[in-house]
PDB file of C-alpha atoms in Angstrom:
ATOM      1  CA  MET R   1     -25.212 -66.271  27.690  1.00  0.00           C
ATOM      2  CA  PRO R   2     -24.138 -69.772  26.687  1.00  0.00           C
ATOM      3  CA  VAL R   3     -25.636 -71.264  23.547  1.00  0.00           C
ATOM      4  CA  PRO R   4     -27.706 -74.355  24.395  1.00  0.00           C
ATOM      5  CA  PRO R   5     -26.311 -77.549  22.801  1.00  0.00           C
ATOM      6  CA  ASP R   6     -29.608 -78.269  21.044  1.00  0.00           C
ATOM      7  CA  ARG R   7     -29.052 -75.399  18.614  1.00  0.00           C
ATOM      8  CA  PRO R   8     -25.833 -76.724  17.022  1.00  0.00           C
ATOM      9  CA  MET R   9     -27.542 -80.128  16.993  1.00  0.00           C
ATOM     10  CA  MET R  10     -30.446 -78.595  15.092  1.00  0.00           C
ATOM     11  CA  CYS R  11     -27.990 -77.377  12.450  1.00  0.00           C
ATOM     12  CA  LEU R  12     -26.572 -80.895  12.163  1.00  0.00           C
ATOM     13  CA  ILE R  13     -30.023 -82.450  11.790  1.00  0.00           C
ATOM     14  CA  PHE R  14     -30.871 -79.872   9.144  1.00  0.00           C
ATOM     15  CA  ALA R  15     -27.683 -80.671   7.205  1.00  0.00           C
ATOM     16  CA  VAL R  16     -28.261 -84.434   7.320  1.00  0.00           C
ATOM     17  CA  ILE R  17     -31.868 -84.137   6.156  1.00  0.00           C
ATOM     18  CA  CYS R  18     -30.874 -81.853   3.273  1.00  0.00           C
ATOM     19  CA  TRP R  19     -28.097 -84.218   2.228  1.00  0.00           C
ATOM     20  CA  LEU R  20     -30.429 -87.210   2.232  1.00  0.00           C
ATOM     21  CA  TYR R  21     -32.850 -85.256   0.073  1.00  0.00           C
ATOM     22  CA  LEU R  22     -30.157 -84.240  -2.410  1.00  0.00           C
ATOM     23  CA  THR R  23     -28.994 -87.866  -2.667  1.00  0.00           C
ATOM     24  CA  ARG R  24     -32.646 -88.870  -3.243  1.00  0.00           C
ATOM     25  CA  ASP R  25     -32.761 -91.029  -0.120  1.00  0.00           C
ATOM     26  CA  ILE R  26     -35.688 -88.905   1.062  1.00  0.00           C
ATOM     27  CA  PRO R  27     -38.415 -88.265  -1.522  1.00  0.00           C
ATOM     28  CA  PRO R  28     -40.058 -84.847  -1.836  1.00  0.00           C
ATOM     29  CA  SER R  29     -43.272 -84.548   0.144  1.00  0.00           C
ATOM     30  CA  PHE R  30     -45.270 -82.004   2.087  1.00  0.00           C
ATOM     31  CA  TRP R  31     -44.058 -83.324   5.433  1.00  0.00           C
ATOM     32  CA  PHE R  32     -40.432 -83.317   4.352  1.00  0.00           C
ATOM     33  CA  PHE R  33     -40.592 -79.690   3.227  1.00  0.00           C
ATOM     34  CA  PHE R  34     -42.583 -78.779   6.331  1.00  0.00           C
ATOM     35  CA  CYS R  35     -39.985 -80.360   8.644  1.00  0.00           C
ATOM     36  CA  ILE R  36     -37.017 -78.826   6.840  1.00  0.00           C
ATOM     37  CA  LEU R  37     -38.644 -75.403   6.884  1.00  0.00           C
ATOM     38  CA  THR R  38     -39.565 -75.685  10.561  1.00  0.00           C
ATOM     39  CA  THR R  39     -36.000 -76.613  11.470  1.00  0.00           C
ATOM     40  CA  TRP R  40     -34.728 -73.669   9.457  1.00  0.00           C
ATOM     41  CA  ALA R  41     -37.257 -71.256  10.983  1.00  0.00           C
ATOM     42  CA  LEU R  42     -36.262 -72.285  14.503  1.00  0.00           C
ATOM     43  CA  GLN R  43     -32.587 -71.735  13.707  1.00  0.00           C
ATOM     44  CA  VAL R  44     -33.289 -68.204  12.522  1.00  0.00           C
ATOM     45  CA  GLN R  45     -35.541 -67.369  15.463  1.00  0.00           C
ATOM     46  CA  PHE R  46     -33.145 -68.755  18.072  1.00  0.00           C
ATOM     47  CA  LEU R  47     -30.109 -67.034  16.616  1.00  0.00           C
ATOM     48  CA  LEU R  48     -31.711 -63.601  16.511  1.00  0.00           C
ATOM     49  CA  GLN R  49     -33.083 -64.039  20.026  1.00  0.00           C
ATOM     50  CA  ILE R  50     -29.538 -64.763  21.233  1.00  0.00           C
ATOM     51  CA  ILE R  51     -28.485 -61.393  19.825  1.00  0.00           C
ATOM     52  CA  VAL R  52     -31.561 -59.757  21.371  1.00  0.00           C
ATOM     53  CA  ASN R  53     -30.805 -61.273  24.784  1.00  0.00           C
ATOM     54  CA  ARG R  54     -27.239 -60.011  24.556  1.00  0.00           C
ATOM     55  CA  LEU R  55     -28.592 -56.559  23.839  1.00  0.00           C
ATOM     56  CA  CYS R  56     -31.237 -56.691  26.570  1.00  0.00           C
ATOM     57  CA  ILE R  57     -28.528 -57.039  29.212  1.00  0.00           C
ATOM     58  CA  LEU R  58     -27.639 -53.417  28.500  1.00  0.00           C
ATOM     59  CA  LEU R  59     -31.192 -52.061  28.477  1.00  0.00           C
ATOM     60  CA  PRO R  60     -32.361 -50.905  31.939  1.00  0.00           C
ATOM     61  CA  ASP R  61     -36.006 -50.430  30.977  1.00  0.00           C
ATOM     62  CA  ALA R  62     -38.077 -53.629  31.143  1.00  0.00           C
ATOM     63  CA  LYS R  63     -40.622 -52.203  28.717  1.00  0.00           C
ATOM     64  CA  THR R  64     -37.948 -51.577  26.098  1.00  0.00           C
ATOM     65  CA  ARG R  65     -36.548 -55.067  26.589  1.00  0.00           C
ATOM     66  CA  ASN R  66     -39.969 -56.634  26.123  1.00  0.00           C
ATOM     67  CA  TRP R  67     -40.696 -54.531  23.050  1.00  0.00           C
ATOM     68  CA  LEU R  68     -37.401 -55.627  21.541  1.00  0.00           C
ATOM     69  CA  ARG R  69     -37.838 -59.321  22.372  1.00  0.00           C
ATOM     70  CA  PHE R  70     -41.444 -59.649  21.265  1.00  0.00           C
ATOM     71  CA  GLY R  71     -41.055 -57.204  18.395  1.00  0.00           C
ATOM     72  CA  ILE R  72     -38.213 -59.160  16.793  1.00  0.00           C
ATOM     73  CA  ALA R  73     -39.968 -62.460  17.505  1.00  0.00           C
ATOM     74  CA  GLY R  74     -43.151 -61.120  15.909  1.00  0.00           C
ATOM     75  CA  ILE R  75     -41.388 -59.825  12.803  1.00  0.00           C
ATOM     76  CA  ILE R  76     -39.471 -63.069  12.291  1.00  0.00           C
ATOM     77  CA  THR R  77     -42.598 -65.153  12.890  1.00  0.00           C
ATOM     78  CA  ALA R  78     -44.534 -63.111  10.325  1.00  0.00           C
ATOM     79  CA  ILE R  79     -41.773 -63.574   7.756  1.00  0.00           C
ATOM     80  CA  ASN R  80     -41.588 -67.292   8.511  1.00  0.00           C
ATOM     81  CA  ILE R  81     -45.342 -67.701   8.079  1.00  0.00           C
ATOM     82  CA  SER R  82     -45.104 -66.080   4.665  1.00  0.00           C
ATOM     83  CA  VAL R  83     -42.311 -68.490   3.762  1.00  0.00           C
ATOM     84  CA  TYR R  84     -44.455 -71.474   4.782  1.00  0.00           C
ATOM     85  CA  ASN R  85     -47.239 -70.196   2.531  1.00  0.00           C
ATOM     86  CA  ILE R  86     -44.968 -69.661  -0.477  1.00  0.00           C
ATOM     87  CA  TRP R  87     -41.926 -71.930  -0.247  1.00  0.00           C
ATOM     88  CA  ILE R  88     -43.735 -75.222   0.418  1.00  0.00           C
ATOM     89  CA  PRO R  89     -46.266 -74.851  -2.445  1.00  0.00           C
ATOM     90  CA  ALA R  90     -43.410 -73.791  -4.731  1.00  0.00           C
ATOM     91  CA  LYS R  91     -41.364 -76.877  -3.854  1.00  0.00           C
ATOM     92  CA  LEU R  92     -44.415 -79.093  -4.297  1.00  0.00           C
ATOM     93  CA  GLN R  93     -44.861 -77.475  -7.728  1.00  0.00           C
ATOM     94  CA  ILE R  94     -48.455 -76.551  -7.020  1.00  0.00           C
ATOM     95  CA  SER R  95     -48.364 -73.940  -9.756  1.00  0.00           C
ATOM     96  CA  GLN R  96     -45.959 -71.847 -11.795  1.00  0.00           C
ATOM     97  CA  GLU R  97     -47.193 -68.755  -9.971  1.00  0.00           C
ATOM     98  CA  TYR R  98     -45.942 -70.040  -6.618  1.00  0.00           C
ATOM     99  CA  HIS R  99     -42.623 -70.922  -8.230  1.00  0.00           C
ATOM    100  CA  ASP R 100     -42.203 -67.437  -9.686  1.00  0.00           C
ATOM    101  CA  ILE R 101     -43.165 -65.702  -6.436  1.00  0.00           C
ATOM    102  CA  ASN R 102     -40.805 -67.913  -4.446  1.00  0.00           C
ATOM    103  CA  ILE R 103     -37.851 -67.013  -6.665  1.00  0.00           C
ATOM    104  CA  TRP R 104     -37.876 -63.391  -5.541  1.00  0.00           C
ATOM    105  CA  TRP R 105     -39.468 -63.735  -2.091  1.00  0.00           C
ATOM    106  CA  ASP R 106     -36.949 -66.368  -0.979  1.00  0.00           C
ATOM    107  CA  ARG R 107     -34.180 -63.869  -1.647  1.00  0.00           C
ATOM    108  CA  CYS R 108     -36.095 -60.949  -0.167  1.00  0.00           C
ATOM    109  CA  GLU R 109     -36.777 -62.622   3.166  1.00  0.00           C
ATOM    110  CA  LYS R 110     -33.147 -63.639   3.521  1.00  0.00           C
ATOM    111  CA  CYS R 111     -32.145 -60.052   2.813  1.00  0.00           C
ATOM    112  CA  LEU R 112     -34.555 -59.016   5.571  1.00  0.00           C
ATOM    113  CA  TYR R 113     -32.843 -61.394   8.003  1.00  0.00           C
ATOM    114  CA  LEU R 114     -29.484 -59.925   7.029  1.00  0.00           C
ATOM    115  CA  VAL R 115     -30.745 -56.383   7.638  1.00  0.00           C
ATOM    116  CA  ILE R 116     -32.293 -57.308  11.008  1.00  0.00           C
ATOM    117  CA  ASP R 117     -29.079 -59.043  12.068  1.00  0.00           C
ATOM    118  CA  ALA R 118     -27.036 -55.998  11.058  1.00  0.00           C
ATOM    119  CA  LEU R 119     -29.371 -53.560  12.831  1.00  0.00           C
ATOM    120  CA  LEU R 120     -29.352 -55.560  16.074  1.00  0.00           C
ATOM    121  CA  ASN R 121     -25.571 -55.686  16.103  1.00  0.00           C
ATOM    122  CA  TRP R 122     -25.357 -51.982  15.279  1.00  0.00           C
ATOM    123  CA  TYR R 123     -27.752 -51.240  18.150  1.00  0.00           C
ATOM    124  CA  PHE R 124     -25.637 -53.381  20.476  1.00  0.00           C
ATOM    125  CA  ILE R 125     -22.419 -51.566  19.535  1.00  0.00           C
ATOM    126  CA  ARG R 126     -24.126 -48.176  19.868  1.00  0.00           C
ATOM    127  CA  THR R 127     -25.566 -49.076  23.277  1.00  0.00           C
ATOM    128  CA  VAL R 128     -22.221 -50.319  24.604  1.00  0.00           C
ATOM    129  CA  LYS R 129     -20.516 -47.135  23.441  1.00  0.00           C
ATOM    130  CA  GLN R 130     -23.141 -44.811  24.908  1.00  0.00           C
ATOM    131  CA  ARG R 131     -23.967 -46.538  28.201  1.00  0.00           C
ATOM    132  CA  LEU R 132     -20.733 -48.235  29.201  1.00  0.00           C
ATOM    133  CA  ILE R 133     -17.904 -46.360  27.514  1.00  0.00           C
ATOM    134  CA  ASN R 134     -19.001 -42.742  27.055  1.00  0.00           C
ATOM    135  CA  HIS R 135     -21.306 -42.370  30.073  1.00  0.00           C
ATOM    136  CA  GLY R 136     -19.951 -45.082  32.344  1.00  0.00           C
ATOM    137  CA  GLY R 137     -16.292 -44.492  31.648  1.00  0.00           C
ATOM    138  CA  LEU R 138     -15.695 -48.226  31.251  1.00  0.00           C
ATOM    139  CA  LYS R 139     -12.991 -48.080  28.617  1.00  0.00           C
ATOM    140  CA  LYS R 140     -12.370 -51.802  28.970  1.00  0.00           C
ATOM    141  CA  TYR R 141     -15.480 -52.380  26.829  1.00  0.00           C
ATOM    142  CA  ASN R 142     -13.637 -50.932  23.838  1.00  0.00           C
ATOM    143  CA  ARG R 143     -12.377 -54.489  23.309  1.00  0.00           C
ATOM    144  CA  LEU R 144     -15.936 -55.709  22.997  1.00  0.00           C
ATOM    145  CA  VAL R 145     -16.861 -52.959  20.547  1.00  0.00           C
ATOM    146  CA  ARG R 146     -13.824 -53.632  18.371  1.00  0.00           C
ATOM    147  CA  PHE R 147     -14.452 -57.366  18.316  1.00  0.00           C
ATOM    148  CA  ASN R 148     -18.160 -56.988  17.523  1.00  0.00           C
ATOM    149  CA  THR R 149     -17.434 -54.443  14.793  1.00  0.00           C
ATOM    150  CA  GLN R 150     -14.976 -56.800  13.115  1.00  0.00           C
ATOM    151  CA  ILE R 151     -16.823 -60.079  13.568  1.00  0.00           C
ATOM    152  CA  ILE R 152     -20.167 -58.739  12.344  1.00  0.00           C
ATOM    153  CA  PHE R 153     -18.785 -58.708   8.804  1.00  0.00           C
ATOM    154  CA  VAL R 154     -18.063 -62.437   9.067  1.00  0.00           C
ATOM    155  CA  SER R 155     -21.572 -63.072  10.364  1.00  0.00           C
ATOM    156  CA  LEU R 156     -23.257 -61.019   7.654  1.00  0.00           C
ATOM    157  CA  SER R 157     -21.079 -62.603   4.971  1.00  0.00           C
ATOM    158  CA  MET R 158     -22.675 -65.944   5.873  1.00  0.00           C
ATOM    159  CA  ASP R 159     -26.089 -64.499   5.033  1.00  0.00           C
ATOM    160  CA  ALA R 160     -24.707 -63.012   1.831  1.00  0.00           C
ATOM    161  CA  LEU R 161     -23.255 -66.384   0.803  1.00  0.00           C
ATOM    162  CA  ILE R 162     -26.620 -68.072   1.362  1.00  0.00           C
ATOM    163  CA  ILE R 163     -28.286 -65.481  -0.864  1.00  0.00           C
ATOM    164  CA  GLY R 164     -25.576 -65.885  -3.492  1.00  0.00           C
ATOM    165  CA  MET R 165     -25.854 -69.680  -3.544  1.00  0.00           C
ATOM    166  CA  MET R 166     -29.555 -69.409  -4.292  1.00  0.00           C
ATOM    167  CA  SER R 167     -28.595 -68.627  -7.889  1.00  0.00           C
ATOM    168  CA  LEU R 168     -27.122 -72.106  -8.399  1.00  0.00           C
ATOM    169  CA  ARG R 169     -28.828 -74.371 -10.912  1.00  0.00           C
ATOM    170  CA  ASN R 170     -30.158 -76.652  -8.178  1.00  0.00           C
ATOM    171  CA  ASP R 171     -31.960 -74.170  -5.961  1.00  0.00           C
ATOM    172  CA  PHE R 172     -31.958 -76.596  -3.030  1.00  0.00           C
ATOM    173  CA  VAL R 173     -28.162 -76.814  -2.753  1.00  0.00           C
ATOM    174  CA  TYR R 174     -28.023 -73.556  -0.803  1.00  0.00           C
ATOM    175  CA  MET R 175     -30.007 -75.279   1.937  1.00  0.00           C
ATOM    176  CA  GLN R 176     -27.004 -77.541   2.485  1.00  0.00           C
ATOM    177  CA  PHE R 177     -24.852 -74.489   3.183  1.00  0.00           C
ATOM    178  CA  HIS R 178     -27.408 -73.011   5.565  1.00  0.00           C
ATOM    179  CA  PRO R 179     -26.435 -75.134   8.618  1.00  0.00           C
ATOM    180  CA  VAL R 180     -22.762 -74.350   7.975  1.00  0.00           C
ATOM    181  CA  ALA R 181     -23.515 -70.634   7.957  1.00  0.00           C
ATOM    182  CA  TYR R 182     -25.612 -70.807  11.102  1.00  0.00           C
ATOM    183  CA  THR R 183     -23.046 -72.933  12.910  1.00  0.00           C
ATOM    184  CA  VAL R 184     -20.509 -70.193  12.173  1.00  0.00           C
ATOM    185  CA  LYS R 185     -22.946 -67.560  13.420  1.00  0.00           C
ATOM    186  CA  LEU R 186     -23.637 -69.559  16.590  1.00  0.00           C
ATOM    187  CA  ASN R 187     -19.913 -69.850  17.245  1.00  0.00           C
ATOM    188  CA  ILE R 188     -19.621 -66.096  16.807  1.00  0.00           C
ATOM    189  CA  GLU R 189     -22.316 -65.611  19.440  1.00  0.00           C
ATOM    190  CA  MET R 190     -20.521 -68.000  21.803  1.00  0.00           C
ATOM    191  CA  ALA R 191     -17.309 -66.040  21.274  1.00  0.00           C
ATOM    192  CA  MET R 192     -19.191 -62.817  21.987  1.00  0.00           C
ATOM    193  CA  SER R 193     -20.660 -64.330  25.145  1.00  0.00           C
ATOM    194  CA  ASN R 194     -17.243 -65.436  26.371  1.00  0.00           C
ATOM    195  CA  LEU R 195     -15.733 -62.032  25.645  1.00  0.00           C
ATOM    196  CA  ILE R 196     -18.558 -60.205  27.438  1.00  0.00           C
ATOM    197  CA  THR R 197     -17.993 -62.388  30.503  1.00  0.00           C
ATOM    198  CA  LYS R 198     -14.231 -61.907  30.363  1.00  0.00           C
ATOM    199  CA  VAL R 199     -14.440 -58.145  29.945  1.00  0.00           C
ATOM    200  CA  ALA R 200     -17.085 -57.811  32.675  1.00  0.00           C
ATOM    201  CA  LYS R 201     -14.800 -59.628  35.135  1.00  0.00           C
ATOM    202  CA  ASP R 202     -11.839 -57.450  34.205  1.00  0.00           C
ATOM    203  CA  THR R 203     -11.109 -55.102  37.092  1.00  0.00           C
ATOM    204  CA  GLY R 204      -9.390 -52.564  34.867  1.00  0.00           C
ATOM    205  CA  ARG R 205     -12.155 -49.957  34.730  1.00  0.00           C
ATOM    206  CA  PHE R 206     -10.220 -47.567  32.521  1.00  0.00           C
ATOM    207  CA  SER R 207      -8.267 -50.135  30.572  1.00  0.00           C
ATOM    208  CA  SER R 208      -8.625 -49.696  26.828  1.00  0.00           C
ATOM    209  CA  SER R 209      -6.938 -52.946  25.867  1.00  0.00           C
TER     210      SER R 209
END
């Protein structure tokens, strides 16, 4: 499950655009906020679908896999649509009401992403334990469970840092940290992918190392 090179590039583009905005080289406008939000929304959607695809490898039922893929995509899309309808008007200072709503909804939707990320990883760990280790007797996958259990805290801490940075005086500064956080999360997924491949090729069926 390699991570396509366009996704780290998307993080870089996002970071550059945010920096140019903070240095006032790019003026605020509808199209600027629309582009920055679209880039961000794609990062979130792609990252969670990587986790979903990793999980779907372990699910034998095609119906369950489809429900998971389209269900997560639908939930994230619905959240993203709400962000478009609130965040852009708030940044354009359409009204004080949009600004006030955005203050709490911006934090809420990022908390939702954190929860979804945590639940998907928990489901992955649970599925590996039940299907491969307990029922399949493949003790070698204990390595994968241990690694995922440990690294998930790093991944979720990135989301927590984004939420925390939203309390800074300039509420756009946290956007600059966003590509850093998602680059870290993408690297975690690449590490997970490499470990899954390595463990799967390991011939030691009952190895617990």
